[in-house]
Amino acid sequence: MTTQLLTGDSWSFRERSPGAQWHPAVTPGCVHTDLLRNKLIPDPFWGRNELDLQWIEERDWEYRLRFEADEALLLEEAVELAADGVDTFATFFLNGREIGRADNMFAAWRWDVKARLRPGPNELRIVFGSAMKYIRANNHRFAVPWEFNDPVGGCVLARKQQSQFGWDWGPRFVTCGVWREIRLEGWSGNRFAHVEISQHHRAPRKGGGGAGGRAVALRLRPEMRRPARRLAYEAVVTLRGSEVAAAGPSALKAGAFEITVPDAELWWPSGLGAQPLHEVTVRALDRDGRVVDAWTRRVGLRTLELVREPDEWGESFKFVVNGTPVFIKGANWIPADSFVAGLDRGRYARDVRAAAAANFNCLRVWGGGIYESEDFYDLCDELGLLVWQDFMFACTLYPSDRAFLKSVEAEARHQVRRLHHRACLALWCGNNELVMTNGPRLRGKLKRGYEELFHKLLPEAVRAHGAGTAYWPTSPWRGDWRHGTGREAGEQRGDTHYWDVWHARHPARDYEKWKFRFVSEFGMQSFCTPKTQATYCPPDDANVFGPSNENHQKNRAGNQIILDYVSRRYRFPKNQAALGYLSQLNQAYAMQIAVEHYRRLMPRCMGALYWQLNDCWPVASWSSIEYTGEWKALHHAARRFYASAAVSAHIIGDEATITGNYRRSTVERVDLYTVYDGPGKKDATLAWEIFHIDGRVLAGGRRKVTLRNGESQRRRSLDPRKLMAAHGRDNLVLRIALEVGGACVGEDSVFLVPPRFIALRRGETRVTVKRGADARHFALTFVSREFQHRFHFDLDGFAHASSDNYFELFPGRAKTVEVTLDRPATAAGVRAALRFGSLVDSYE
């Protein structure tokens, strides 16, 4: 086969209007980034520029590539133009003749161009029609009963990234372009169209060697482009460059053949084992033994199932990998940029590796974005991050006419076949929140159309092409219509989105009221750091409630809700930077309350995916990683509350106010838990101490415990009421810690009142900076005589990654943090760049 890539910077584009000038363009790309590259528009993210760029979505655009076809390509029997992603309504012309049309951003397109391609110069033109013109011309097809995030309306009529039309964390940039690879493919004789690969695990042999001790049969089902009665097939499996299995050449039996990997090394989610990826190569051979074509993919050998079975609480909802139940720890993933075309592996690696570093084992690819790139799934395979994969439908009801269903059928077939072999792929989910947000409207024709799409078409695509991956029709869902989407049902079965905290402004501790089986959305917003704000906010319009920042807050009343939550827990900040810091502490606190509660419920609850990991532009949002890559306080907290071995405290009672705004405490005890979801078992020590804010230790203790996989255990109950009466609850701090092998693996503080009532003390902090293995690695050690809550540091002028931040600095206890810089430095240079503070510095 001969391939000629048509990507790169040799393209041109223009508005499709009389006399419009051609400008340089890049493919993969989109019209917005090409306009920006040519300085024809200002930075879309700066200030309120978004509002001035809405004219782009109303125009038609034209792209052109002039190229010479490779000689080898012209000698092939068949030549096709293949486009992996076209956004969205496009007509293709080769040398002046129309060759095909595209109308679905999520489908792959392929056209025969053998007769149109010629030696010497060729010209490929693509005319992109305005999505908004298409929507207006077709809005008679389906009356959208309710719009949730599209301020103009009609986005559901276009099979196109829904969040381009605006969402409550992202801007409205309805763009167009060739957003994934485009190429010419030439071939002669025959070639693979697809190879389906499924796994069949056999019970481990007694005394079996290898890391797995079990044999895994891979069933391979080749699909050729032309009838292939006289072909034979062979397969080779390699691991780390060494062959571990081979089969064939042989004919197919019932359309398939098998290759068996003995003593297979199994693939595990992060935190439970390694992620070996076997390379499987299938070759088609003619009668003379010559290779007709070859197909290669990386495969992780594992079993993975969604187990829903009756139990003492109702019906389980748990993922089981290689026979081991896995508590799902992670977040929701949105598109990594407002302009997804051309995102490279480095951009994906930044955030996906950050997820793994924070002890995630799962990401949910949310249904209002895109089916992600191969780079994304490669990284998840390599790092052991399971993927809950939504189909691309979110919040609003969709058409169900014949043309729409035909388009979705092609989309689903393509995407399920593309991803079916992925080790990381845990679940296909039909949509995000369509039942939850439209329940009362789902009657009659609308309900029949919904069921046709999400209960027939999509599950059939998964059954036919998904190699056994589970399907779940919507999120949240209880398994059938009669159980609805109410909270009470969520305590018995299915998955839940819980938004009373944030949208309904309930207190963070309301998370503890519900014992859900699996929580796939919950979240709390915060402001981004001053560093990130500086990338979009004019200095004369930097006020957090000013026009620029309001435009970079897409949730209605979001900034006011942040301020409300901050005021409940913290003192009034001394400046805007302090307000941003407090908003991030509040976000981290709320998510910690939720996740620790859900993990304590294990095995009743078997998953927590907070909203959201990442941002698509610089914005105030629910993310734990900012658009610039900065980790918020939440992401550092996630590294702690998602740790395999963790300690947490559950306060029984609360601080309340009564008539007259008088304070009253109902706290009666504090339960200390250990949670463990790592492999095997570990011996550990639980330690605690209650100290006065002046540093005096008033009580404490230690207890040896054994941690076992899948267990949450209450280890000790503390009654603080006598100490509260004697010393005042505003003066007490509880330190809890978990030690394994003499090292502290988890540590935190517990307050019996909101920290705004605690008279924290400002103390001198001693800092030691020590160079590590090279001039980019340093160890920072902090020591203070005073307790410093959520101590944080930064290094001016350096991009850096750190092993911890926004942590507790307890009196007299040294805290060492490993730091990796973006460029070499000296210890003196690092010390000079160091800036730090803690909660007390936000208001004094």
Tab-separated table of N, CA and C in Angstrom, residues 161-248:
chain	number	residue	atom	x	y	z
A	161	GLN	N	-19.305	18.654	17.270
A	161	GLN	CA	-18.989	18.856	18.682
A	161	GLN	C	-19.964	19.847	19.303
A	162	GLN	N	-20.756	19.381	20.270
A	162	GLN	CA	-21.817	20.210	20.821
A	162	GLN	C	-21.286	21.379	21.636
A	163	SER	N	-20.164	21.219	22.299
A	163	SER	CA	-19.646	22.306	23.127
A	163	SER	C	-19.055	23.444	22.303
A	164	GLN	N	-18.877	23.262	20.981
A	164	GLN	CA	-18.500	24.395	20.144
A	164	GLN	C	-19.555	25.493	20.199
A	165	PHE	N	-20.804	25.116	20.461
A	165	PHE	CA	-21.914	26.062	20.445
A	165	PHE	C	-22.061	26.779	21.786
A	166	GLY	N	-21.131	26.545	22.705
A	166	GLY	CA	-21.168	27.155	24.023
A	166	GLY	C	-21.586	26.159	25.087
A	167	TRP	N	-20.903	26.214	26.244
A	167	TRP	CA	-21.277	25.363	27.386
A	167	TRP	C	-21.045	26.161	28.648
A	168	ASP	N	-21.350	25.586	29.806
A	168	ASP	CA	-21.231	26.385	31.024
A	168	ASP	C	-19.816	26.409	31.583
A	169	TRP	N	-18.844	26.057	30.743
A	169	TRP	CA	-17.424	26.218	31.082
A	169	TRP	C	-16.615	26.629	29.851
A	170	GLY	N	-17.288	26.810	28.700
A	170	GLY	CA	-16.532	27.063	27.480
A	170	GLY	C	-17.195	28.075	26.575
A	171	PRO	N	-16.418	28.669	25.682
A	171	PRO	CA	-16.926	29.718	24.798
A	171	PRO	C	-17.669	29.145	23.603
A	172	ARG	N	-18.279	30.026	22.845
A	172	ARG	CA	-18.952	29.644	21.612
A	172	ARG	C	-18.040	29.985	20.440
A	173	PHE	N	-17.457	28.952	19.839
A	173	PHE	CA	-16.678	29.098	18.615
A	173	PHE	C	-17.097	27.982	17.663
A	174	VAL	N	-18.094	28.241	16.836
A	174	VAL	CA	-18.585	27.243	15.885
A	174	VAL	C	-17.670	27.318	14.666
A	175	THR	N	-16.770	26.368	14.572
A	175	THR	CA	-15.694	26.451	13.595
A	175	THR	C	-15.893	25.415	12.488
A	176	CYS	N	-14.909	25.329	11.591
A	176	CYS	CA	-14.941	24.327	10.529
A	176	CYS	C	-13.504	24.062	10.079
A	177	GLY	N	-13.291	22.927	9.412
A	177	GLY	CA	-11.965	22.591	8.898
A	177	GLY	C	-11.739	21.092	8.853
A	178	VAL	N	-10.617	20.697	8.288
A	178	VAL	CA	-10.174	19.299	8.329
A	178	VAL	C	-9.443	19.127	9.652
A	179	TRP	N	-10.078	18.453	10.596
A	179	TRP	CA	-9.557	18.485	11.967
A	179	TRP	C	-8.739	17.252	12.331
A	180	ARG	N	-8.718	16.257	11.446
A	180	ARG	CA	-7.830	15.115	11.652
A	180	ARG	C	-7.134	14.784	10.339
A	181	GLU	N	-6.346	13.751	10.346
A	181	GLU	CA	-5.472	13.454	9.205
A	181	GLU	C	-6.260	13.259	7.912
A	182	ILE	N	-5.695	13.763	6.816
A	182	ILE	CA	-6.243	13.543	5.478
A	182	ILE	C	-5.098	13.050	4.602
A	183	ARG	N	-5.387	12.069	3.725
A	183	ARG	CA	-4.310	11.415	2.982
A	183	ARG	C	-4.864	10.738	1.739
A	184	LEU	N	-3.962	10.393	0.839
A	184	LEU	CA	-4.276	9.526	-0.294
A	184	LEU	C	-3.740	8.136	0.013
A	185	GLU	N	-4.557	7.122	-0.220
A	185	GLU	CA	-4.149	5.740	-0.014
A	185	GLU	C	-4.296	4.970	-1.319
A	186	GLY	N	-3.216	4.369	-1.764
A	186	GLY	CA	-3.255	3.538	-2.959
A	186	GLY	C	-2.954	2.102	-2.617
A	187	TRP	N	-3.650	1.171	-3.281
A	187	TRP	CA	-3.417	-0.249	-2.994
A	187	TRP	C	-3.811	-1.083	-4.205
A	188	SER	N	-3.210	-2.242	-4.232
A	188	SER	CA	-3.480	-3.183	-5.323
A	188	SER	C	-3.783	-4.553	-4.728
A	189	GLY	N	-4.559	-5.355	-5.441
A	189	GLY	CA	-4.902	-6.688	-4.952
A	189	GLY	C	-5.952	-6.624	-3.877
A	190	ASN	N	-5.517	-6.530	-2.621
A	190	ASN	CA	-6.455	-6.508	-1.506
A	190	ASN	C	-5.805	-5.806	-0.322
A	191	ARG	N	-6.599	-5.524	0.682
A	191	ARG	CA	-6.068	-4.901	1.904
A	191	ARG	C	-7.062	-5.104	3.037
A	192	PHE	N	-6.570	-4.915	4.264
A	192	PHE	CA	-7.450	-5.016	5.423
A	192	PHE	C	-8.374	-3.799	5.490
A	193	ALA	N	-9.634	-4.053	5.740
A	193	ALA	CA	-10.554	-2.983	6.104
A	193	ALA	C	-10.605	-2.842	7.621
A	194	HIS	N	-10.458	-3.983	8.320
A	194	HIS	CA	-10.569	-3.989	9.770
A	194	HIS	C	-10.189	-5.373	10.264
A	195	VAL	N	-9.711	-5.460	11.491
A	195	VAL	CA	-9.545	-6.746	12.167
A	195	VAL	C	-10.174	-6.620	13.552
A	196	GLU	N	-11.175	-7.446	13.797
A	196	GLU	CA	-11.762	-7.468	15.133
A	196	GLU	C	-10.946	-8.408	16.007
A	197	ILE	N	-10.632	-7.950	17.208
A	197	ILE	CA	-9.839	-8.764	18.125
A	197	ILE	C	-10.579	-8.863	19.456
A	198	SER	N	-10.794	-10.097	19.895
A	198	SER	CA	-11.434	-10.337	21.181
A	198	SER	C	-10.588	-11.298	21.993
A	199	GLN	N	-10.744	-11.251	23.315
A	199	GLN	CA	-9.909	-12.039	24.223
A	199	GLN	C	-10.734	-13.102	24.938
A	200	HIS	N	-10.102	-14.259	25.122
A	200	HIS	CA	-10.725	-15.352	25.854
A	200	HIS	C	-9.694	-15.872	26.852
A	201	HIS	N	-9.932	-15.603	28.141
A	201	HIS	CA	-8.974	-15.930	29.190
A	201	HIS	C	-9.288	-17.301	29.779
A	202	ARG	N	-8.251	-18.090	29.902
A	202	ARG	CA	-8.391	-19.411	30.498
A	202	ARG	C	-7.858	-19.375	31.916
A	203	ALA	N	-8.441	-20.198	32.764
A	203	ALA	CA	-8.057	-20.202	34.178
A	203	ALA	C	-6.569	-20.471	34.323
A	204	PRO	N	-5.889	-19.796	35.264
A	204	PRO	CA	-4.455	-20.021	35.471
A	204	PRO	C	-4.157	-21.478	35.787
A	205	ARG	N	-3.048	-21.958	35.206
A	205	ARG	CA	-2.606	-23.326	35.508
A	205	ARG	C	-1.953	-23.353	36.880
A	206	LYS	N	-2.096	-24.455	37.580
A	206	LYS	CA	-1.394	-24.615	38.848
A	206	LYS	C	0.102	-24.613	38.574
A	207	GLY	N	0.802	-23.759	39.302
A	207	GLY	CA	2.242	-23.679	39.100
A	207	GLY	C	2.623	-22.938	37.837
A	208	GLY	N	1.635	-22.260	37.204
A	208	GLY	CA	1.927	-21.539	35.967
A	208	GLY	C	2.965	-20.467	36.181
A	209	GLY	N	3.854	-20.318	35.218
A	209	GLY	CA	4.892	-19.300	35.330
A	209	GLY	C	4.409	-17.969	34.822
A	210	GLY	N	5.332	-17.012	34.713
A	210	GLY	CA	5.013	-15.692	34.183
A	210	GLY	C	4.253	-14.868	35.195
A	211	ALA	N	4.044	-13.621	34.811
A	211	ALA	CA	3.383	-12.694	35.717
A	211	ALA	C	1.900	-12.985	35.839
A	212	GLY	N	1.318	-13.625	34.808
A	212	GLY	CA	-0.118	-13.854	34.837
A	212	GLY	C	-0.471	-15.285	35.156
A	213	GLY	N	0.293	-16.236	34.651
A	213	GLY	CA	0.017	-17.637	34.905
A	213	GLY	C	-1.200	-18.161	34.183
A	214	ARG	N	-1.758	-17.412	33.251
A	214	ARG	CA	-2.936	-17.865	32.523
A	214	ARG	C	-2.684	-17.719	31.024
A	215	ALA	N	-3.361	-18.544	30.248
A	215	ALA	CA	-3.278	-18.433	28.796
A	215	ALA	C	-4.421	-17.548	28.302
A	216	VAL	N	-4.115	-16.720	27.319
A	216	VAL	CA	-5.109	-15.832	26.723
A	216	VAL	C	-5.174	-16.106	25.232
A	217	ALA	N	-6.342	-16.524	24.768
A	217	ALA	CA	-6.551	-16.744	23.334
A	217	ALA	C	-7.117	-15.475	22.723
A	218	LEU	N	-6.447	-14.999	21.690
A	218	LEU	CA	-6.927	-13.844	20.950
A	218	LEU	C	-7.645	-14.349	19.703
A	219	ARG	N	-8.897	-14.028	19.603
A	219	ARG	CA	-9.682	-14.427	18.437
A	219	ARG	C	-9.669	-13.273	17.446
A	220	LEU	N	-9.136	-13.530	16.248
A	220	LEU	CA	-8.931	-12.504	15.239
A	220	LEU	C	-9.895	-12.730	14.085
A	221	ARG	N	-10.621	-11.679	13.742
A	221	ARG	CA	-11.613	-11.775	12.664
A	221	ARG	C	-11.279	-10.715	11.610
A	222	PRO	N	-10.510	-11.096	10.571
A	222	PRO	CA	-10.116	-10.116	9.557
A	222	PRO	C	-11.267	-9.782	8.612
A	223	GLU	N	-11.279	-8.544	8.185
A	223	GLU	CA	-12.241	-8.089	7.178
A	223	GLU	C	-11.442	-7.422	6.061
A	224	MET	N	-11.571	-7.961	4.846
A	224	MET	CA	-10.809	-7.449	3.716
A	224	MET	C	-11.684	-6.523	2.860
A	225	ARG	N	-11.040	-5.692	2.064
A	225	ARG	CA	-11.781	-4.770	1.204
A	225	ARG	C	-12.436	-5.485	0.028
A	226	ARG	N	-11.870	-6.593	-0.403
A	226	ARG	CA	-12.419	-7.372	-1.513
A	226	ARG	C	-12.618	-8.815	-1.055
A	227	PRO	N	-13.460	-9.576	-1.719
A	227	PRO	CA	-13.623	-10.990	-1.350
A	227	PRO	C	-12.267	-11.694	-1.296
A	228	ALA	N	-12.084	-12.550	-0.279
A	228	ALA	CA	-10.743	-13.088	-0.005
A	228	ALA	C	-10.798	-14.589	0.245
A	229	ARG	N	-11.272	-15.372	-0.732
A	229	ARG	CA	-11.417	-16.816	-0.521
A	229	ARG	C	-10.070	-17.536	-0.489
A	230	ARG	N	-9.073	-17.009	-1.159
A	230	ARG	CA	-7.813	-17.740	-1.293
A	230	ARG	C	-6.685	-17.181	-0.436
A	231	LEU	N	-7.023	-16.384	0.523
A	231	LEU	CA	-5.997	-15.830	1.399
A	231	LEU	C	-5.805	-16.705	2.639
A	232	ALA	N	-4.586	-16.715	3.130
A	232	ALA	CA	-4.271	-17.322	4.419
A	232	ALA	C	-3.836	-16.196	5.367
A	233	TYR	N	-3.847	-16.505	6.669
A	233	TYR	CA	-3.550	-15.471	7.660
A	233	TYR	C	-2.570	-16.014	8.700
A	234	GLU	N	-1.718	-15.120	9.157
A	234	GLU	CA	-0.817	-15.459	10.249
A	234	GLU	C	-0.789	-14.291	11.225
A	235	ALA	N	-0.387	-14.597	12.444
A	235	ALA	CA	-0.341	-13.557	13.480
A	235	ALA	C	0.869	-13.764	14.364
A	236	VAL	N	1.408	-12.662	14.856
A	236	VAL	CA	2.540	-12.675	15.784
A	236	VAL	C	2.212	-11.716	16.921
A	237	VAL	N	2.512	-12.130	18.147
A	237	VAL	CA	2.342	-11.276	19.313
A	237	VAL	C	3.709	-11.059	19.943
A	238	THR	N	4.052	-9.806	20.154
A	238	THR	CA	5.324	-9.485	20.801
A	238	THR	C	5.064	-8.648	22.045
A	239	LEU	N	5.996	-8.742	22.976
A	239	LEU	CA	5.947	-7.945	24.201
A	239	LEU	C	7.346	-7.423	24.469
A	240	ARG	N	7.460	-6.115	24.534
A	240	ARG	CA	8.748	-5.459	24.725
A	240	ARG	C	9.783	-5.924	23.711
A	241	GLY	N	9.330	-6.129	22.480
A	241	GLY	CA	10.214	-6.481	21.386
A	241	GLY	C	10.485	-7.956	21.211
A	242	SER	N	10.014	-8.802	22.109
A	242	SER	CA	10.255	-10.248	22.019
A	242	SER	C	8.963	-10.976	21.656
A	243	GLU	N	9.073	-11.956	20.767
A	243	GLU	CA	7.903	-12.718	20.355
A	243	GLU	C	7.449	-13.628	21.487
A	244	VAL	N	6.143	-13.590	21.783
A	244	VAL	CA	5.581	-14.442	22.834
A	244	VAL	C	4.554	-15.416	22.285
A	245	ALA	N	4.125	-15.232	21.033
A	245	ALA	CA	3.178	-16.169	20.424
A	245	ALA	C	3.165	-15.956	18.923
A	246	ALA	N	2.884	-17.036	18.201
A	246	ALA	CA	2.754	-16.970	16.747
A	246	ALA	C	1.733	-18.013	16.312
A	247	ALA	N	1.056	-17.733	15.208
A	247	ALA	CA	0.052	-18.658	14.681
A	247	ALA	C	-0.034	-18.497	13.168
A	248	GLY	N	-0.351	-19.622	12.492
A	248	GLY	CA	-0.543	-19.594	11.042
A	248	GLY	C	0.773	-19.820	10.298
